[in-house]
Amino acid sequence: MEQLLTFGIVGLSTAAIYAVIGSGLVLTYVTTGVFNFAHGAAGMLAAFCYWQLTVGWGWPVPVGLAVVLLVLAPGFGLAVERVLMRPVQHLGEAERLVMTVALLSGAIAVARWIWDPNVARPLTVFFADREPFHIGPVTVTWHQALTMAVAVAVAAGLWFLLNRTRTGAEMRATVDDRGLVQLTGADPLRAGRVAWMLSTQLAALGGILIAPTVALDASQLSLLIVSAYTAAVFGWLRSLPLTFIGAVVVGCLESYLTGYLPQNEYLPGLRLAAPALLLFIALLVFRHRRLRGRDRRLVRVPVPSLRGTAVFAASTVAFGLVLATVLSDADLVTYGPLFSLGIIALSYVPLAGYAGQISLCQLSIAGIGAVVWGHLGAQGQLWALGAAVLVSAAVGALIAVPALRFSGVYLALGTAAFAVVLDRWIFTLPSFEVFGVRIALFDQGSVEVSGPNLFGLRLDGTAELLVFASVWLALASLGVAVLRRGRFGRRLIALRDSEAAYATLGGNLLVAKVAVFALSAGIAGLGGALYGMQHRTVTAEQFNLVAGLPIFLVAVIGGLGAVGNGLFAGTAFVGPHVLTGLVSWGHNLVSVMPALAGMGLAHSPEGIVSRFRREWEPLGRDRIALPALLVGLALGWGLRLGDVINGWTFLVWAYVLGEGLRRYAAARQTADPAEPEIPVEWWGLRRPWRADDREVLARGIAGG
Amino acid sequence: MSALLQLSGIRAAHEGITVLHGVDLSVAAGQVVALLGPNGAGKTTTLRVAAGVHPAASGRLLMGGRDVTGVGPQDLARAGVCLIPEGRGIFPNLSVRDNLLMMTFTGRSREEIEDVAFARFPILAQRASQAAGTLSGGEQQMLALARGLATDPAVLLLDELSMGLAPLVVANLYEQVAEIARQGVAVLVVEQFAAAVLGIADHAAVLVRGRIERQGRPDSGFRTDLSALYLGSPT
């Protein structure tokens, strides 16, 4: 009984922290409509700053607290609102979500950059020197008491602010209708600023309170937030009292699992994964409504031409060949994963680009693909690659079934929870048997992955595997392009545009969603298997949620609807490693880059790939520039192979040649005496009305 | 009667395409002006310019003789311009009571606002703690109109009050509008269905393709011309 109560107190004090953090999440969601994935990261940064001030520089605790909570946290919140959120305010839910994911990923990278993760940074609990007090049989430390008192104060304060003041009403009204808020004499920007400042302060408070009881580690602290997400989902992301109840459930569950979970090798991971598992279940069980309101802007999905895609696929393979012959062995290890990561990024195109389903667990699925290949394809049998794809697809289909109930933010949350369950529990399991089938994962360590056996030819060198992967990326890109042009692609886009309309037209939501999830998971699994081959051994850490976020961000920046995204994302992901060798902090810079790029989304919401295509299309159609480019590149390649020039010279030559010819082609095209642009409203007046104008106008109106 | 709200030579554009080509319109205190016209004529844009929501490319907006061109919507709202926008001018996720709380910006207390609104629309009192989005269409429009009552505006701008509502509800709402005007408020009403509003209007203007084609007292001659303007003249 005494033990029960003791674990209860521990659970309640953890719950208090989750409640504080969770209520900050609810605050931003109800007042700005943004589900802030980076909420935990803000708390993590606050904990690090607090450590730096009080331990690192030896400032007194009250001063450190005041600086973090009253200056740094609100300042950070203001900066996030101003720099990140305001530019995407007019874009859709997905874009705002990407911003917070970028912030999460960036904050973790920055924290690891500033505070070396290999150094332990202990923080003492508050009132450590005071004797714990007793309530009946239970001992309560002052830190625990403080946490609970803070939570109660936060609850009361927030409730009063939101429900009893005009500022609170303004904040909630701003999510509903910004324009109407102005008509009631209020400033919608002010509401957003207040919300971001307050919620960042709450995150900081939670981060500082929880940091002494866990290790000060960037990604671990940022993901502790999963428990707070679960609490917030209990409150449908908007009810504060229910969020507090949710926090108590999660906190106590974790505490009692620590105390009472039987000891065996399969279950310790379950305790770590419990909040994520509970989050998944809570998402399924609780009816969640979208906020009422109108804010859906859908980016158009371009239709790739077959010829263009074939050229693109051929260039992909050519690029692979050139890289394989030009790069040194050490560079091949660095840049080798370009194509396999590209395939994983390509898996977002049908899923997120066409069908509009945001998944944050693609890299985890790629991990499954890698493990299946590693175990079944140890001798390099090609059928095992098929098996890797099929098993991954099956896992994808498994996620699709609950995903039928989610959309938007909830789906992102659900898939993130799934990824965390995999990271913390499933991937850490020793091999086990289900219905007599032995299932092995990462074997609590690393798995050896060997190259494929191609009709008697064993591909084992990094260069060979690079070309092998480039061929698969080319094939996968072709496949996705064919999909977009076909019936299934159109169906997926219809589904994205309106699920209700899709269903009323006789479409089957279940079948379509399961199919697209399985398809994209299969692509990701293929990418994972190839990625594993290039690395020789794989560990679970390579496929965890945090590692997957940058790939997601780069894919979004490329433009989720574009088939060329695979090659772009792979190149953009490994390309910056060029910087690693140049400066000592290059490695850190590279890890921050995807996040920075993600934050720039507002400047090209349609994606970079489509801009690239617009810029380079004239070159592809030019009868002089294109052959000149090909000859020039072949010449450079030949010189490089003959060791006349080094890799850098070749790179610079290729760049200068390409850019120069592109400009030349663009200039030639505009020099053509094309007819001057006449605004639509003057058609039929300044120039004669043409037969196809009517259709052009109709399409413009429908698409605009 | 001197004009309380005056638009002179207003031009406005949507993404580079001009939709208003010099609109002149004035509304005096206590007057109800109906702005009629076919789809896409620029009626809503005119109202949005008058409320400061949409910028005018050229022309002047006067309120009580003072030039307020280019003043932002929240300042115009505080100065007494009340626009009830198309659709439902309410916050759907907020309760009825919180929607009324949002109307306290003119300095009236929450209690006064509730008294005025509940006295005029008793049904809202019964729904006070319900989320506004769960009200029926007519009730939502009553709540929206309550802003026009409770904030004591000088100018009331109404956009398509009748949209999606039953004729009986519409008639009831326009009775309230007439009542508001009798208290000295300048009312400008945009309406597609002319019959609903001409009964209470003192003055009417017909906007076609961004120009005022006809204005005057809404007598029978006006109505005949109106149908010609809507349907195209027989000549």
mmCIF file with all atom_site columns, N, CA, C and O in Angstrom, chain A residues 24 101-102 181 233 235 388 391 443 588 595 605 665 670:
data_model
loop_
_atom_site.group_PDB
_atom_site.id
_atom_site.type_symbol
_atom_site.label_atom_id
_atom_site.label_alt_id
_atom_site.label_comp_id
_atom_site.label_asym_id
_atom_site.label_entity_id
_atom_site.label_seq_id
_atom_site.pdbx_PDB_ins_code
_atom_site.Cartn_x
_atom_site.Cartn_y
_atom_site.Cartn_z
_atom_site.occupancy
_atom_site.B_iso_or_equiv
_atom_site.pdbx_formal_charge
_atom_site.auth_seq_id
_atom_site.auth_comp_id
_atom_site.auth_asym_id
_atom_site.auth_atom_id
_atom_site.pdbx_PDB_model_num
ATOM 1  N N  . GLY A 1 24  ? 0.247   24.464 -22.311 1.00 0.00 ? 24  GLY A N  1
ATOM 2  C CA . GLY A 1 24  ? 0.844   25.401 -23.271 1.00 0.00 ? 24  GLY A CA 1
ATOM 3  C C  . GLY A 1 24  ? 0.493   25.011 -24.701 1.00 0.00 ? 24  GLY A C  1
ATOM 4  O O  . GLY A 1 24  ? 0.178   25.857 -25.534 1.00 0.00 ? 24  GLY A O  1
ATOM 5  N N  . VAL A 1 101 ? 7.651   21.465 -37.150 1.00 0.00 ? 101 VAL A N  1
ATOM 6  C CA . VAL A 1 101 ? 8.552   20.312 -37.254 1.00 0.00 ? 101 VAL A CA 1
ATOM 7  C C  . VAL A 1 101 ? 9.971   20.800 -37.534 1.00 0.00 ? 101 VAL A C  1
ATOM 8  O O  . VAL A 1 101 ? 10.948  20.311 -36.947 1.00 0.00 ? 101 VAL A O  1
ATOM 9  N N  . ALA A 1 102 ? 10.083  21.814 -38.402 1.00 0.00 ? 102 ALA A N  1
ATOM 10 C CA . ALA A 1 102 ? 11.400  22.375 -38.698 1.00 0.00 ? 102 ALA A CA 1
ATOM 11 C C  . ALA A 1 102 ? 12.014  22.974 -37.444 1.00 0.00 ? 102 ALA A C  1
ATOM 12 O O  . ALA A 1 102 ? 13.210  22.814 -37.174 1.00 0.00 ? 102 ALA A O  1
ATOM 13 N N  . VAL A 1 181 ? -12.266 39.397 -36.300 1.00 0.00 ? 181 VAL A N  1
ATOM 14 C CA . VAL A 1 181 ? -11.680 39.951 -35.074 1.00 0.00 ? 181 VAL A CA 1
ATOM 15 C C  . VAL A 1 181 ? -11.381 41.428 -35.270 1.00 0.00 ? 181 VAL A C  1
ATOM 16 O O  . VAL A 1 181 ? -11.633 42.263 -34.416 1.00 0.00 ? 181 VAL A O  1
ATOM 17 N N  . VAL A 1 233 ? -4.211  15.517 -26.053 1.00 0.00 ? 233 VAL A N  1
ATOM 18 C CA . VAL A 1 233 ? -5.191  14.812 -26.871 1.00 0.00 ? 233 VAL A CA 1
ATOM 19 C C  . VAL A 1 233 ? -6.376  14.356 -26.019 1.00 0.00 ? 233 VAL A C  1
ATOM 20 O O  . VAL A 1 233 ? -7.513  14.350 -26.465 1.00 0.00 ? 233 VAL A O  1
ATOM 21 N N  . GLY A 1 235 ? -7.644  16.091 -23.896 1.00 0.00 ? 235 GLY A N  1
ATOM 22 C CA . GLY A 1 235 ? -8.494  17.285 -23.856 1.00 0.00 ? 235 GLY A CA 1
ATOM 23 C C  . GLY A 1 235 ? -8.883  17.746 -25.238 1.00 0.00 ? 235 GLY A C  1
ATOM 24 O O  . GLY A 1 235 ? -9.200  18.907 -25.411 1.00 0.00 ? 235 GLY A O  1
ATOM 25 N N  . ALA A 1 388 ? 11.387  -7.390 -48.590 1.00 0.00 ? 388 ALA A N  1
ATOM 26 C CA . ALA A 1 388 ? 11.550  -6.172 -47.792 1.00 0.00 ? 388 ALA A CA 1
ATOM 27 C C  . ALA A 1 388 ? 10.463  -5.165 -48.157 1.00 0.00 ? 388 ALA A C  1
ATOM 28 O O  . ALA A 1 388 ? 9.840   -4.550 -47.283 1.00 0.00 ? 388 ALA A O  1
ATOM 29 N N  . VAL A 1 391 ? 6.979   -6.545 -46.821 1.00 0.00 ? 391 VAL A N  1
ATOM 30 C CA . VAL A 1 391 ? 6.800   -6.423 -45.372 1.00 0.00 ? 391 VAL A CA 1
ATOM 31 C C  . VAL A 1 391 ? 6.585   -4.954 -44.996 1.00 0.00 ? 391 VAL A C  1
ATOM 32 O O  . VAL A 1 391 ? 5.689   -4.625 -44.211 1.00 0.00 ? 391 VAL A O  1
ATOM 33 N N  . ASP A 1 443 ? 18.121  -7.035 -33.107 1.00 0.00 ? 443 ASP A N  1
ATOM 34 C CA . ASP A 1 443 ? 18.852  -7.912 -32.200 1.00 0.00 ? 443 ASP A CA 1
ATOM 35 C C  . ASP A 1 443 ? 19.555  -7.131 -31.104 1.00 0.00 ? 443 ASP A C  1
ATOM 36 O O  . ASP A 1 443 ? 20.671  -7.459 -30.696 1.00 0.00 ? 443 ASP A O  1
ATOM 37 N N  . ASN A 1 588 ? 28.027  20.476 -37.716 1.00 0.00 ? 588 ASN A N  1
ATOM 38 C CA . ASN A 1 588 ? 26.871  21.014 -37.000 1.00 0.00 ? 588 ASN A CA 1
ATOM 39 C C  . ASN A 1 588 ? 25.990  21.839 -37.921 1.00 0.00 ? 588 ASN A C  1
ATOM 40 O O  . ASN A 1 588 ? 24.767  21.767 -37.878 1.00 0.00 ? 588 ASN A O  1
ATOM 41 N N  . ALA A 1 595 ? 16.457  22.077 -41.243 1.00 0.00 ? 595 ALA A N  1
ATOM 42 C CA . ALA A 1 595 ? 15.497  22.848 -40.455 1.00 0.00 ? 595 ALA A CA 1
ATOM 43 C C  . ALA A 1 595 ? 15.416  24.277 -40.979 1.00 0.00 ? 595 ALA A C  1
ATOM 44 O O  . ALA A 1 595 ? 14.334  24.832 -41.153 1.00 0.00 ? 595 ALA A O  1
ATOM 45 N N  . PRO A 1 605 ? 6.005   28.016 -51.441 1.00 0.00 ? 605 PRO A N  1
ATOM 46 C CA . PRO A 1 605 ? 5.128   26.934 -50.973 1.00 0.00 ? 605 PRO A CA 1
ATOM 47 C C  . PRO A 1 605 ? 4.918   25.847 -52.020 1.00 0.00 ? 605 PRO A C  1
ATOM 48 O O  . PRO A 1 605 ? 4.535   24.747 -51.673 1.00 0.00 ? 605 PRO A O  1
ATOM 49 N N  . ALA A 1 665 ? 20.159  29.603 -72.949 1.00 0.00 ? 665 ALA A N  1
ATOM 50 C CA . ALA A 1 665 ? 18.920  29.050 -73.502 1.00 0.00 ? 665 ALA A CA 1
ATOM 51 C C  . ALA A 1 665 ? 17.726  29.926 -73.131 1.00 0.00 ? 665 ALA A C  1
ATOM 52 O O  . ALA A 1 665 ? 16.833  30.171 -73.937 1.00 0.00 ? 665 ALA A O  1
ATOM 53 N N  . THR A 1 670 ? 13.484  33.902 -74.731 1.00 0.00 ? 670 THR A N  1
ATOM 54 C CA . THR A 1 670 ? 12.750  35.163 -74.608 1.00 0.00 ? 670 THR A CA 1
ATOM 55 C C  . THR A 1 670 ? 13.000  36.065 -75.805 1.00 0.00 ? 670 THR A C  1
ATOM 56 O O  . THR A 1 670 ? 12.212  36.940 -76.099 1.00 0.00 ? 670 THR A O  1
#
